[in-house]
C-alpha positions as a Python dict, from the first residue, in 0.01 Angstrom:
ca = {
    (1, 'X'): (0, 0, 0),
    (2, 'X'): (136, 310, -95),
    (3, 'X'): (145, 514, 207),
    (4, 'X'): (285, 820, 19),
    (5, 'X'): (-55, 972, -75),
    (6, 'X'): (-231, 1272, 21),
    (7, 'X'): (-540, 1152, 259),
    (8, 'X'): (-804, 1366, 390),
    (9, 'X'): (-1011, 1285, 676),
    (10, 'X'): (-1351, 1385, 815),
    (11, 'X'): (-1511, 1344, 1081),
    (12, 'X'): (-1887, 1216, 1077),
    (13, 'X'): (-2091, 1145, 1288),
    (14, 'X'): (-1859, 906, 1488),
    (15, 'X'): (-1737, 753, 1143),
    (16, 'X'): (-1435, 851, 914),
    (17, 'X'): (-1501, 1043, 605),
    (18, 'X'): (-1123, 888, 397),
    (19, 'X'): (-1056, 1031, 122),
    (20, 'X'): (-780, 1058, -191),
    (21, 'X'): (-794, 1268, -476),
    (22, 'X'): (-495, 1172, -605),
    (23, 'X'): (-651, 808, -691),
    (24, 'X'): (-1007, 846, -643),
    (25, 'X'): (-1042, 645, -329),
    (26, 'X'): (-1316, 720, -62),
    (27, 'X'): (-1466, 503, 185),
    (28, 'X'): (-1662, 569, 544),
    (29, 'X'): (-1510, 374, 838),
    (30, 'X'): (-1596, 302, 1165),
    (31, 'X'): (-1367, 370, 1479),
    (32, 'X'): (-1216, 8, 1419),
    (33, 'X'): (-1195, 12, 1045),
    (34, 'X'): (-1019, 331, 1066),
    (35, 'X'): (-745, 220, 1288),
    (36, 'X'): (-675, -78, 1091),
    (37, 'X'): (-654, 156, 757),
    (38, 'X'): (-390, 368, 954),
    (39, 'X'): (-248, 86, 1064),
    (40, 'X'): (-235, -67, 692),
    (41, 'X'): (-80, 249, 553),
    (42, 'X'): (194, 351, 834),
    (43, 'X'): (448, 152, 613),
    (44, 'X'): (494, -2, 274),
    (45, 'X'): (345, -365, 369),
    (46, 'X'): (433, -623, 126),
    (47, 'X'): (165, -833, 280),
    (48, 'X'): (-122, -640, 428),
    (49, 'X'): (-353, -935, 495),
    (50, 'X'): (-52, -1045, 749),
    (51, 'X'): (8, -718, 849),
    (52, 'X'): (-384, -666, 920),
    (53, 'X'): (-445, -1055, 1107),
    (54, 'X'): (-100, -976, 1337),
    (55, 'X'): (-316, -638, 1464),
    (56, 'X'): (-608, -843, 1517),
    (57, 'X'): (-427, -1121, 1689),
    (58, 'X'): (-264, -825, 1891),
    (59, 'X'): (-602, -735, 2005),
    (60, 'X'): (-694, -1034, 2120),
    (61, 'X'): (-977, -1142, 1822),
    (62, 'X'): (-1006, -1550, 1758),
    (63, 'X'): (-902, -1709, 1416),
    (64, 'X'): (-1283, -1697, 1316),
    (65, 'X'): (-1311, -1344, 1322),
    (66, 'X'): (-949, -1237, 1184),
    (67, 'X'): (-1016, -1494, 869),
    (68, 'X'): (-1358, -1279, 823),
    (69, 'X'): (-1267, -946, 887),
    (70, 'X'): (-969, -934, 659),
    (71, 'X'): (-1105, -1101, 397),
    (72, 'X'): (-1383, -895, 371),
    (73, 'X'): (-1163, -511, 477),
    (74, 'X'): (-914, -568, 232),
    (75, 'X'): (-1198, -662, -62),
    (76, 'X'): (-1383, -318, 14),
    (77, 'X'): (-1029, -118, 30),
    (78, 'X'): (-964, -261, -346),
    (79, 'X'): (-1351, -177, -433),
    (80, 'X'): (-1262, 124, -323),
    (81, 'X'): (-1018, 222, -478),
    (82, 'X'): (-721, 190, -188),
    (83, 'X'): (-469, -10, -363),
    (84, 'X'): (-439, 203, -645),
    (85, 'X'): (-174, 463, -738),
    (86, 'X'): (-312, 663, -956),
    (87, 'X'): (-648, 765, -1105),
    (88, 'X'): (-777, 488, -1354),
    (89, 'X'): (-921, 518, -1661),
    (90, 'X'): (-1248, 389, -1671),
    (91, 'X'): (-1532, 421, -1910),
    (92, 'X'): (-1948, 329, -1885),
    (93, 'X'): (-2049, 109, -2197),
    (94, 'X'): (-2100, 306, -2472),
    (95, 'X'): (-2437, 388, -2606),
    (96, 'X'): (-2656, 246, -2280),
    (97, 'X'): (-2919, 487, -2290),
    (98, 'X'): (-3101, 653, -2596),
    (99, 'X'): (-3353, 951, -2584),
    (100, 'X'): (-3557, 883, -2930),
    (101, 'X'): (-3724, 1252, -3010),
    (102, 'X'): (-4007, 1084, -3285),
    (103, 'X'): (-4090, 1472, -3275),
    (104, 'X'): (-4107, 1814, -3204),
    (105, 'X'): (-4475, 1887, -3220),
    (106, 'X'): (-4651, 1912, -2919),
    (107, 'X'): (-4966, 2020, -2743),
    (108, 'X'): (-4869, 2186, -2415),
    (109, 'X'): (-4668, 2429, -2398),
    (110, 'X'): (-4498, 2443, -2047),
    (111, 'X'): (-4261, 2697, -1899),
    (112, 'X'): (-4012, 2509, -1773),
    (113, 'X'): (-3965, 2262, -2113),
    (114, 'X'): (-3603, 2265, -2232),
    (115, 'X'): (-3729, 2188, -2594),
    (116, 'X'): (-3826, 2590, -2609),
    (117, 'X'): (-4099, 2718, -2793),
    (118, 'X'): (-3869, 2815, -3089),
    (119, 'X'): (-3775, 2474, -3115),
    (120, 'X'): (-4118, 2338, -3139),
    (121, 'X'): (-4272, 2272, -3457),
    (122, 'X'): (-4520, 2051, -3609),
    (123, 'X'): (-4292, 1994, -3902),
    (124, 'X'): (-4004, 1871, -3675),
    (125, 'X'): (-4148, 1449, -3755),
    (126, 'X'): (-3915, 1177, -3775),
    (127, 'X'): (-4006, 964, -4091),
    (128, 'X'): (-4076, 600, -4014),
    (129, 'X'): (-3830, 476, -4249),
    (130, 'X'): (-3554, 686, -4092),
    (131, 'X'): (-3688, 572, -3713),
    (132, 'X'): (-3665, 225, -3843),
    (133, 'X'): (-3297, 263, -3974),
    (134, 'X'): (-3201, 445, -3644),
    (135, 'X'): (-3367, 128, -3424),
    (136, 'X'): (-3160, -108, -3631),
    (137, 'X'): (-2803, 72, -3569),
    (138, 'X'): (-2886, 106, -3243),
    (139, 'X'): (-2939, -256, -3198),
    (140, 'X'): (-2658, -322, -3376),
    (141, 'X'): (-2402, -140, -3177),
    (142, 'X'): (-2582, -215, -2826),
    (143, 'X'): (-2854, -496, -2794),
    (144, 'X'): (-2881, -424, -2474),
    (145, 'X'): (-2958, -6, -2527),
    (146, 'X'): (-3250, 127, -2336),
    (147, 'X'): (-3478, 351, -2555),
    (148, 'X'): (-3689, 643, -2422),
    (149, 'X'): (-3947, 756, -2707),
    (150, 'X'): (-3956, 1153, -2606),
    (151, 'X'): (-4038, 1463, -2818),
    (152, 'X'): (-4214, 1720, -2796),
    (153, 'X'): (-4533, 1482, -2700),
    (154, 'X'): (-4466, 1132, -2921),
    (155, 'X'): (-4849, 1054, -2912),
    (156, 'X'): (-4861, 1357, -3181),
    (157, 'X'): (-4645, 1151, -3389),
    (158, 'X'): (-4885, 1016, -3685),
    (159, 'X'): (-4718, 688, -3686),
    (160, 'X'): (-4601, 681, -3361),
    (161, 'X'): (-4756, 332, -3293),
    (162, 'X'): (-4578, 216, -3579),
    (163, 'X'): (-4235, 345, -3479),
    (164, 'X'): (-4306, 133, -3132),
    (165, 'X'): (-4402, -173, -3280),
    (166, 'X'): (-4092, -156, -3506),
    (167, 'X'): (-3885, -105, -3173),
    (168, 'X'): (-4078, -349, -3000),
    (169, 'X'): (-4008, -600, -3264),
    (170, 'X'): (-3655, -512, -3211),
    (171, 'X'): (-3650, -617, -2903),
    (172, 'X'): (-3501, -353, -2746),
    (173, 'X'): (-3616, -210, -2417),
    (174, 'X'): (-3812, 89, -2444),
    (175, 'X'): (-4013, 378, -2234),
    (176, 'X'): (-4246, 624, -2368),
    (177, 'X'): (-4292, 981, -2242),
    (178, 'X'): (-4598, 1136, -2228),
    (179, 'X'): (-4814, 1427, -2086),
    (180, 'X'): (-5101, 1132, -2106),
    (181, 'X'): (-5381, 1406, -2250),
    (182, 'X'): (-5410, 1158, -2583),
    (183, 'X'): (-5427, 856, -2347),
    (184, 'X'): (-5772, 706, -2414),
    (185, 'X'): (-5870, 363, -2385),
    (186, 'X'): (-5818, 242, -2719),
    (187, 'X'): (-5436, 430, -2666),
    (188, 'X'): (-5376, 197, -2322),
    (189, 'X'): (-5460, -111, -2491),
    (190, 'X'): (-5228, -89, -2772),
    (191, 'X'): (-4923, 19, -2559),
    (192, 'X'): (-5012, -295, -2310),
    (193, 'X'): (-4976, -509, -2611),
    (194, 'X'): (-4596, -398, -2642),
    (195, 'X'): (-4380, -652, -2474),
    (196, 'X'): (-4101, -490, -2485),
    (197, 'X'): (-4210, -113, -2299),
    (198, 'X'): (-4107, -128, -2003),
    (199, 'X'): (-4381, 136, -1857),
    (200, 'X'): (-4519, 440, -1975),
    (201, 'X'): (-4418, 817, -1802),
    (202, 'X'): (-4688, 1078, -1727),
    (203, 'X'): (-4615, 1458, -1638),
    (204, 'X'): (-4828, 1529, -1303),
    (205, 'X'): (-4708, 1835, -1169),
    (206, 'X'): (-4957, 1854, -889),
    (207, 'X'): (-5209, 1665, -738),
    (208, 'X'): (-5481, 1982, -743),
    (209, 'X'): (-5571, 2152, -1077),
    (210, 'X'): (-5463, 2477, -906),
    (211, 'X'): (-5136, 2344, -859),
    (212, 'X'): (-5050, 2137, -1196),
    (213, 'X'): (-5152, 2463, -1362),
    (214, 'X'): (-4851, 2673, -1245),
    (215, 'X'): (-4638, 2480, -1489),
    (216, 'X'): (-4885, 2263, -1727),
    (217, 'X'): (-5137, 2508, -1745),
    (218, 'X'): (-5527, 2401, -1730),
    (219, 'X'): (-5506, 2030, -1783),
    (220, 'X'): (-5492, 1861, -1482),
    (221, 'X'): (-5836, 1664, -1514),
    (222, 'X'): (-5709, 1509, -1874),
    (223, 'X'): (-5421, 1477, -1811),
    (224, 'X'): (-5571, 1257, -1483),
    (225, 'X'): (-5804, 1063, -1699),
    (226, 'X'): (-5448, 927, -1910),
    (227, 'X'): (-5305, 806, -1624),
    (228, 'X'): (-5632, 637, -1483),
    (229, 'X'): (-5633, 461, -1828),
    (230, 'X'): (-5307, 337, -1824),
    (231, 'X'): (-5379, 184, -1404),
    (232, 'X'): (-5742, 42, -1566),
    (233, 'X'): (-5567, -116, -1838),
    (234, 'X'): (-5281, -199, -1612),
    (235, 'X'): (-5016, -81, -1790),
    (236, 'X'): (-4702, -24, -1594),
    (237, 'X'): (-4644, 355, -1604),
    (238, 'X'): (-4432, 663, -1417),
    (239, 'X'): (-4543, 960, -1258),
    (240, 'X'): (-4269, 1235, -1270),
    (241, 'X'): (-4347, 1528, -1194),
    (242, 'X'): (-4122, 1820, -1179),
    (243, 'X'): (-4033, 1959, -840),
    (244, 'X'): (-4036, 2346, -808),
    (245, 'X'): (-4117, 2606, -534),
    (246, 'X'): (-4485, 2612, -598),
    (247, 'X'): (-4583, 2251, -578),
    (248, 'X'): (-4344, 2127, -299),
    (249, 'X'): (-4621, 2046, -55),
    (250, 'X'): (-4793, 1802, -276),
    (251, 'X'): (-4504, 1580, -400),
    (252, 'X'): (-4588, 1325, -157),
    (253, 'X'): (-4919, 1317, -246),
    (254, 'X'): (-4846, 1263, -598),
    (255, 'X'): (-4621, 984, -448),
    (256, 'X'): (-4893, 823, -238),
    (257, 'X'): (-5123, 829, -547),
    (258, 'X'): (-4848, 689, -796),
    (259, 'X'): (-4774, 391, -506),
    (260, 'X'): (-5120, 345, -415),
    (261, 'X'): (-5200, 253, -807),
    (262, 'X'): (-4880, -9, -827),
    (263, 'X'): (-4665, 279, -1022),
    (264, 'X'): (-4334, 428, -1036),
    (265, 'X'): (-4256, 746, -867),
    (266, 'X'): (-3973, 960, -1063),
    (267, 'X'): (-3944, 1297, -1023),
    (268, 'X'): (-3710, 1582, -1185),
    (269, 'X'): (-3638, 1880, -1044),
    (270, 'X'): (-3630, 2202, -1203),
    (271, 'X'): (-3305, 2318, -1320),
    (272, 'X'): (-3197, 2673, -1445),
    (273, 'X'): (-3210, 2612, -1845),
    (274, 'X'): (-3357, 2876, -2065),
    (275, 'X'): (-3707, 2878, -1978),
    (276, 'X'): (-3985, 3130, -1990),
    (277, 'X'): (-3925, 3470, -1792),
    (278, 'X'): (-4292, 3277, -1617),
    (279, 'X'): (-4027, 3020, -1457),
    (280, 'X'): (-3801, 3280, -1272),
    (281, 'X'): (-4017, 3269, -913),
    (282, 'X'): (-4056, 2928, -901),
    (283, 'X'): (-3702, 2820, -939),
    (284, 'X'): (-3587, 2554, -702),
    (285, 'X'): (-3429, 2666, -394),
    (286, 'X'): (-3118, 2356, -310),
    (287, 'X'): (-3245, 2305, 19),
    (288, 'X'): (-3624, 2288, -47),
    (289, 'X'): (-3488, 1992, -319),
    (290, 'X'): (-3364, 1824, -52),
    (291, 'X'): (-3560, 1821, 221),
    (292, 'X'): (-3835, 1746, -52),
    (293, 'X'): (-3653, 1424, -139),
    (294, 'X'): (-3551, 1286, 192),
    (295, 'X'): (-3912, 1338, 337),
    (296, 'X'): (-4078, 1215, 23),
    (297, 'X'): (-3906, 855, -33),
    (298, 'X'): (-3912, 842, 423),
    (299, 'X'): (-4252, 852, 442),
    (300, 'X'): (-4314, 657, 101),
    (301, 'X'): (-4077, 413, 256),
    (302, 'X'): (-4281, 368, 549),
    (303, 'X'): (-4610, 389, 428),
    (304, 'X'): (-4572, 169, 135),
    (305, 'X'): (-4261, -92, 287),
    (306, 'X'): (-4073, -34, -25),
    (307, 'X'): (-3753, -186, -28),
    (308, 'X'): (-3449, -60, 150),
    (309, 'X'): (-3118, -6, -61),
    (310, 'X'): (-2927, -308, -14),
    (311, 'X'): (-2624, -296, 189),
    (312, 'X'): (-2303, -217, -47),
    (313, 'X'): (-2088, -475, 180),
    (314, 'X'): (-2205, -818, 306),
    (315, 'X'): (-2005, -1126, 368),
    (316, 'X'): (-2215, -1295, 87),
    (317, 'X'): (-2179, -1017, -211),
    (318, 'X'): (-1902, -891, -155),
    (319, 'X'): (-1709, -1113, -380),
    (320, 'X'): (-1935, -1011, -662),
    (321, 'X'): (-1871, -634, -629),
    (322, 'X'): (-1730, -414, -929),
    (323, 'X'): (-1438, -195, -857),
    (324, 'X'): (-1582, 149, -750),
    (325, 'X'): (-1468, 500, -700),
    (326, 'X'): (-1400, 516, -1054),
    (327, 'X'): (-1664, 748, -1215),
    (328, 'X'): (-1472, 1075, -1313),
    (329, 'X'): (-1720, 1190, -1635),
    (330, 'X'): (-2087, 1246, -1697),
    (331, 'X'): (-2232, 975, -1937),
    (332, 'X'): (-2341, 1269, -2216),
    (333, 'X'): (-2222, 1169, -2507),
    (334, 'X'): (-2108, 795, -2430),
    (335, 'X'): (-2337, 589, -2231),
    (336, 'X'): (-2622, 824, -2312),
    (337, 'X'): (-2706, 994, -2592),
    (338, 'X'): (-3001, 1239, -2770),
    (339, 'X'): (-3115, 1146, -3089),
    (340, 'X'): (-3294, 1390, -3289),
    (341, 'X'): (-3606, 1363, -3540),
    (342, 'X'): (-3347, 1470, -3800),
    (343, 'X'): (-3105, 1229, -3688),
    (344, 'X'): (-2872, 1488, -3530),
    (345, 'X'): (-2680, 1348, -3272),
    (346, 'X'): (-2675, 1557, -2915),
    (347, 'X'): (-2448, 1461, -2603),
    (348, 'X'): (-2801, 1419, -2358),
    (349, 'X'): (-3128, 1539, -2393),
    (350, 'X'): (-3047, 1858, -2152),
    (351, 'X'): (-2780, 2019, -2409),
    (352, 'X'): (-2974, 2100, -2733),
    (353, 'X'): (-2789, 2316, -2828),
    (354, 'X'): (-2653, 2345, -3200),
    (355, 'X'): (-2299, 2363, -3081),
    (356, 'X'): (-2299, 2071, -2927),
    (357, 'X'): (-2416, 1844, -3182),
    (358, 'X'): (-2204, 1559, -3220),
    (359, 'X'): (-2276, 1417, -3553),
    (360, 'X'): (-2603, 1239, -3745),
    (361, 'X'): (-2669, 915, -3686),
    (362, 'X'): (-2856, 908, -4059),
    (363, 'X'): (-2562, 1028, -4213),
    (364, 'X'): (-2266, 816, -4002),
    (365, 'X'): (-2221, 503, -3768),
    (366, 'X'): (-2240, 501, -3380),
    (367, 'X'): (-1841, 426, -3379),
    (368, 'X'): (-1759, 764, -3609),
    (369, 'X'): (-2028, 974, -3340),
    (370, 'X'): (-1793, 790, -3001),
    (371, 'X'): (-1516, 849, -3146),
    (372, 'X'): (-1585, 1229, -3204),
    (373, 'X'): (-1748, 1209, -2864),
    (374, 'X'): (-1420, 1126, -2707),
    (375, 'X'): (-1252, 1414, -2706),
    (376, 'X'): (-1547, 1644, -2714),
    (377, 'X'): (-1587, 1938, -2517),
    (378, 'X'): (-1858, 1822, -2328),
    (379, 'X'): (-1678, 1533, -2126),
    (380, 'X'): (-1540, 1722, -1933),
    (381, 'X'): (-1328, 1506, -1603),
    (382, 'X'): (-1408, 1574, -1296),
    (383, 'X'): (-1028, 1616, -1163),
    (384, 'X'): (-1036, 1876, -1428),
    (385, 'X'): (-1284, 2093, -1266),
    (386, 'X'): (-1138, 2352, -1027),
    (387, 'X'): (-1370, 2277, -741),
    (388, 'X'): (-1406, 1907, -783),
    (389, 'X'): (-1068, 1818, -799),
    (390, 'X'): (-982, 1805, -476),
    (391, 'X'): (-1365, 1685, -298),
    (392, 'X'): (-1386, 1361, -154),
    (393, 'X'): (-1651, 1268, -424),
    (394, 'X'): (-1417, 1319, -722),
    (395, 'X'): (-1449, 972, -852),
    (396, 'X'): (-1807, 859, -792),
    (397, 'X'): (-1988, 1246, -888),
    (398, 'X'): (-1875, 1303, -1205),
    (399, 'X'): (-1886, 1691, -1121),
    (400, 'X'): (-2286, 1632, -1167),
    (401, 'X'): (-2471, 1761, -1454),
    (402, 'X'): (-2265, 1911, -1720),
    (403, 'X'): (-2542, 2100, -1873),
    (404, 'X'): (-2636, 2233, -1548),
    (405, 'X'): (-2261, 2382, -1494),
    (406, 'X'): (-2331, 2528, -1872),
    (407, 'X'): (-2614, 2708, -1787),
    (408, 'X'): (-2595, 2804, -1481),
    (409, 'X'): (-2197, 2921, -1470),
    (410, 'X'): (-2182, 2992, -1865),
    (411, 'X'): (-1905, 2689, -1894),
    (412, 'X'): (-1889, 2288, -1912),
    (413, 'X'): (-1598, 2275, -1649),
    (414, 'X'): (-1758, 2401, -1360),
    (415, 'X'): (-1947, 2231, -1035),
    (416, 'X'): (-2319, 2106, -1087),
    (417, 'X'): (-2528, 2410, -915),
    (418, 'X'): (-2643, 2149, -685),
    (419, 'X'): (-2311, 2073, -570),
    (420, 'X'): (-2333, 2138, -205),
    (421, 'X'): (-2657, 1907, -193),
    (422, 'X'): (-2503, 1651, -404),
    (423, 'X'): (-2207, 1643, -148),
    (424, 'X'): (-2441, 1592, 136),
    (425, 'X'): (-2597, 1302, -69),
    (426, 'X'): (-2293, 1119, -129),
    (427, 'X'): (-2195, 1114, 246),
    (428, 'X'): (-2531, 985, 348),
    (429, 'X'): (-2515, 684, 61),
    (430, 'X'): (-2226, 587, 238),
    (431, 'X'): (-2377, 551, 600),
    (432, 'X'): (-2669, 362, 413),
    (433, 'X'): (-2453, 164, 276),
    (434, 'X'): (-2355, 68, 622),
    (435, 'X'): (-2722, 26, 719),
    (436, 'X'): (-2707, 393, 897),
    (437, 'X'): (-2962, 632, 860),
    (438, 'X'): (-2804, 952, 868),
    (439, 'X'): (-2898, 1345, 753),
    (440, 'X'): (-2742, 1622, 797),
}
C-alpha cells in the first residue's frame, strides 16, 4: 500500500469520512476500520492481509473473526479504490441509454420545457423509415440499449404506434414519455400489447388543478383521466413530476397516489435552463430539493414498505462487487445519448444546443459519433474541474450535470449548481450503505 498519498479525513458522525484525490479512493469507516486503515498504511506492507491478522491477533480477536474481517476489509479497500496509485481510466459502456425525439410537435406548452418554444414545430417528424434505420443501428451497436421515445409529445407523432411496434419488434427495451392528455382507452390497450415497454411516463405536476396549472397550465383533469387509463388497463407507467417552489407540498401526495396505483414514482427537479421569464419565481431553492426528497421517499418508505437499498458490503456479495470510486465523467455523449427527429446526434437530452451536436446518426455510424465524442468538449473530467478536484466525491460524482454547470456558470468545467446538496448526498449513501440512517 502506498502510504505516500495525500489523505483527507472527516469526521462524521462518529465515522471517518477517507478520502484521496490523487486516486479516487473514498470510503466511510468506523472507529475500528479506521485504525486498521492507519495501521495498513503507516508503512509499505508487502503483505497487508498479514500485516492486518498480526493487529487483530494483537487485540486479542479468535481465528474466526481475523479470517472474516480481513477477507472482507481488504476486498472493500480494493472496491474502493485503496490499492491504487493513480487515477484509472475507466469508461461506462458506450451507447446504454437513448432519448428517441419521434418529434417536435406538441400540445402543451410548459414553462419550464427545455425543448423551447422556438424549437417546437409541427414539421419537426421523424419519418418511419428513418426511425426504423435508427432502431436497427442502435441494436446493432448495443442490444442491450434502453430507448426512451420523447419529443415534444410522441403521441402527436402520426405513426407513432408504428415506430413502437418496429422497436418493439426489435427487441429492445423501451419507455415512452408522455403528458397522457391523448391517453384514451383504445391508446392503453395498444401500448399494453408492447412486450417490450417497459412502462409508460406521465407529467403530473400537482395533485390539485390549481397546482398542476402553475407549470402545465389548465389540464390537470385530462391529463388525470391518461393516467387512470393506463392503471385500468394496467399498464405499468411513471409519474414524474417536476419539483419546483410552488408545488413542494404536494409531492408526496403525488407519491402516495403513484404507489397506491402499483406505479413508479420519478421525479425531476427544475433546473436553471432557458425557460420562460414565467419560470423565474418558481425556481428551485437547493435546500427545499432536498428536504423534498428525503421526506418524500421516508414517508413513502414507510407507508408503502418499499424496499431498502441493499447494503453495499455483506459477507455474501461482496465477492461479486465491481471496482468502484471510478466514475470521473458524466455519461453525455457515451453511455447516453439524444437522438434527434433529423437524426442529429446531441451529447443528452439537456444540451440541445446546435454547438454541441455531435454528428447524425442518418448520415454516419455510432463508432464515427464515439469516437468524435471522445474528445469532445462536453466530457469534461471531474479532476479537471477547479472545485471538484480536490472533494472527496471526485471519482463517484462526475462533477454532476454538465449542462447544469453550462447554464448556470456559462461553462462545461464548472461544479453542478447542486453541488453542495449533491455532497451531502454522497456522504449519506455511504452511511446507508452501512445500514445507517443519517442526515445532515
Amino acid at each position: 500500500m502506498n502510504k505516500g498519498l495525500n489523505i483527507q479525513t472527516e469526521i462524521i458522525r462518529d465515522h471517518y469520512l477517507v478520502s484521496c484525490s490523487e486516486t479516487g479512493a473514498v470510503s466511510l469507516f468506523s472507529p475500528a476500520e479506521f485504525i486498521a486503515f492507519k495501521y495498513l498504511f503507516s508503512s509499505d506492507a508487502a503483505d497487508p492481509g498479514k500485516k492486518l491478522r498480526a493487529l487483530l491477533s494483537d487485540f486479542g480477536c479468535d481465528e474466526v473473526t481475523i479470517s472474516n474481517f480481513t477477507e472482507i476489509f481488504l476486498k472493500k479497500l480494493a472496491q474502493q479504490g485503496w490499492f491504487r496509485s493513480h487515477l484509472p481510466v475507466s469508461e461506462d459502456e458506450k451507447l446504454g441509454m437513448v432519448y428517441l425525439t419521434v418529434t417536435k410537435s406538441c400540445n402543451l406548452s410548459c414553462v419550464y420545457c427545455y425543448v423551447g418554444d422556438e424549437r417546437r414545430s409541427p414539421d419537426f417528424i421523424m419519418k418511419y423509415e428513418d426511425a426504423e434505420s435508427i432502431i436497427k443501428k442502435i441494436k446493432d451497436y448495443n442490444p442491450n440499449a434502453r430507448i426512451a421515445v420523447t419529443g415534444g409529445e410522441p403521441l402527436t407523432h402520426p405513426e407513432i404506434f408504428k415506430i413502437l411496434d418496429a422497436l418493439d419488434q426489435s427487441g429492445l427495451k423501451f419507455t415512452l414519455g408522455t403528458n397522457a392528455l391523448l391517453i384514451d382507452d383504445a391508446c392503453a390497450k395498444k401500448l399494453k400489447g408492447f412486450k417490450n415497454l417497459s412502462f409508460v411516463q406521465a407529467s403530473l405536476d400537482g395533485i390539485t388543478p390549481e397546482i398542476h396549472k402553475i407549470t402545465r397550465g389548465d389540464t390537470f383533469h385530462e391529463t388525470m383521466q391518461g393516467v387512470m387509463k393506463l392503471i385500468n388497463n394496467k399498464v405499468n407507467f411513471a409519474i414524474a413530476p417536476t419539483i419546483h417552489e410552488g408545488n413542494l407540498h404536494e409531492i408526496y401526495d403525488i407519491a402516495r397516489f403513484c404507489y397506491s396505483n402499483g406505479g413508479f414514482f420519478a421525479p425531476n427537479h427544475l433546473r436553471k435552463f432557458p425557460h420562460s421569464h414565467q419560470v423565474q419565481n418558481i425556481y428551485l431553492k437547493p435546500d427545499s430539493l432536498r428536504e423534498c426528497i428525503i421526506q418524500t421517499f421516508e414517508k413513502a418508505g414507510k407507508e408503502f414498505s418499499l424496499n431498502s437499498p441493499t447494503p453495499e458490503f455483506t459477507d455474501k456479495a461482496c465477492d461479486n462487487l465491481p471496482e468502484l470510486r471510478c466514475k470521473f465523467v458524466c455519461g453525455n455523449g457515451w453511455s447516453t445519448v439524444d437522438l434527434d427527429w433529423n437524426g442529429d446526434v446531441y451529447p443528452c437530452h439537456l444540451l440541445r444546443e446546435k454547438e454541441f451536436i455531435i454528428g447524425n446518426i442518418l448520415q454516419e455510424e455510432f463508432s464515427d459519433i464515439f469516437d468524435r465524442s471522445r474528445s469532445g468538449k462536453t466530457r469534461v473530467k471531474s479532476y479537471d474541474i477547479p472545485k471538484c478536484k480536490d472533494c472527496p466525491f471526485v471519482s463517484t460524482c462526475a462533477g454532476g450535470c454538465r449542462a447544469s454547470a453550462f447554464f448556470t456558470k456559462g461553462t462545461l468545467a464548472a461544479e453542478d449548481e447542486y453541488c453542495e446538496i449533491l455532497y451531502k448526498f454522497e456522504v449519506e449513501k455511504l452511511f446507508l450503505k452501512k445500514d445507517i440512517h443519517f442526515h445532515f
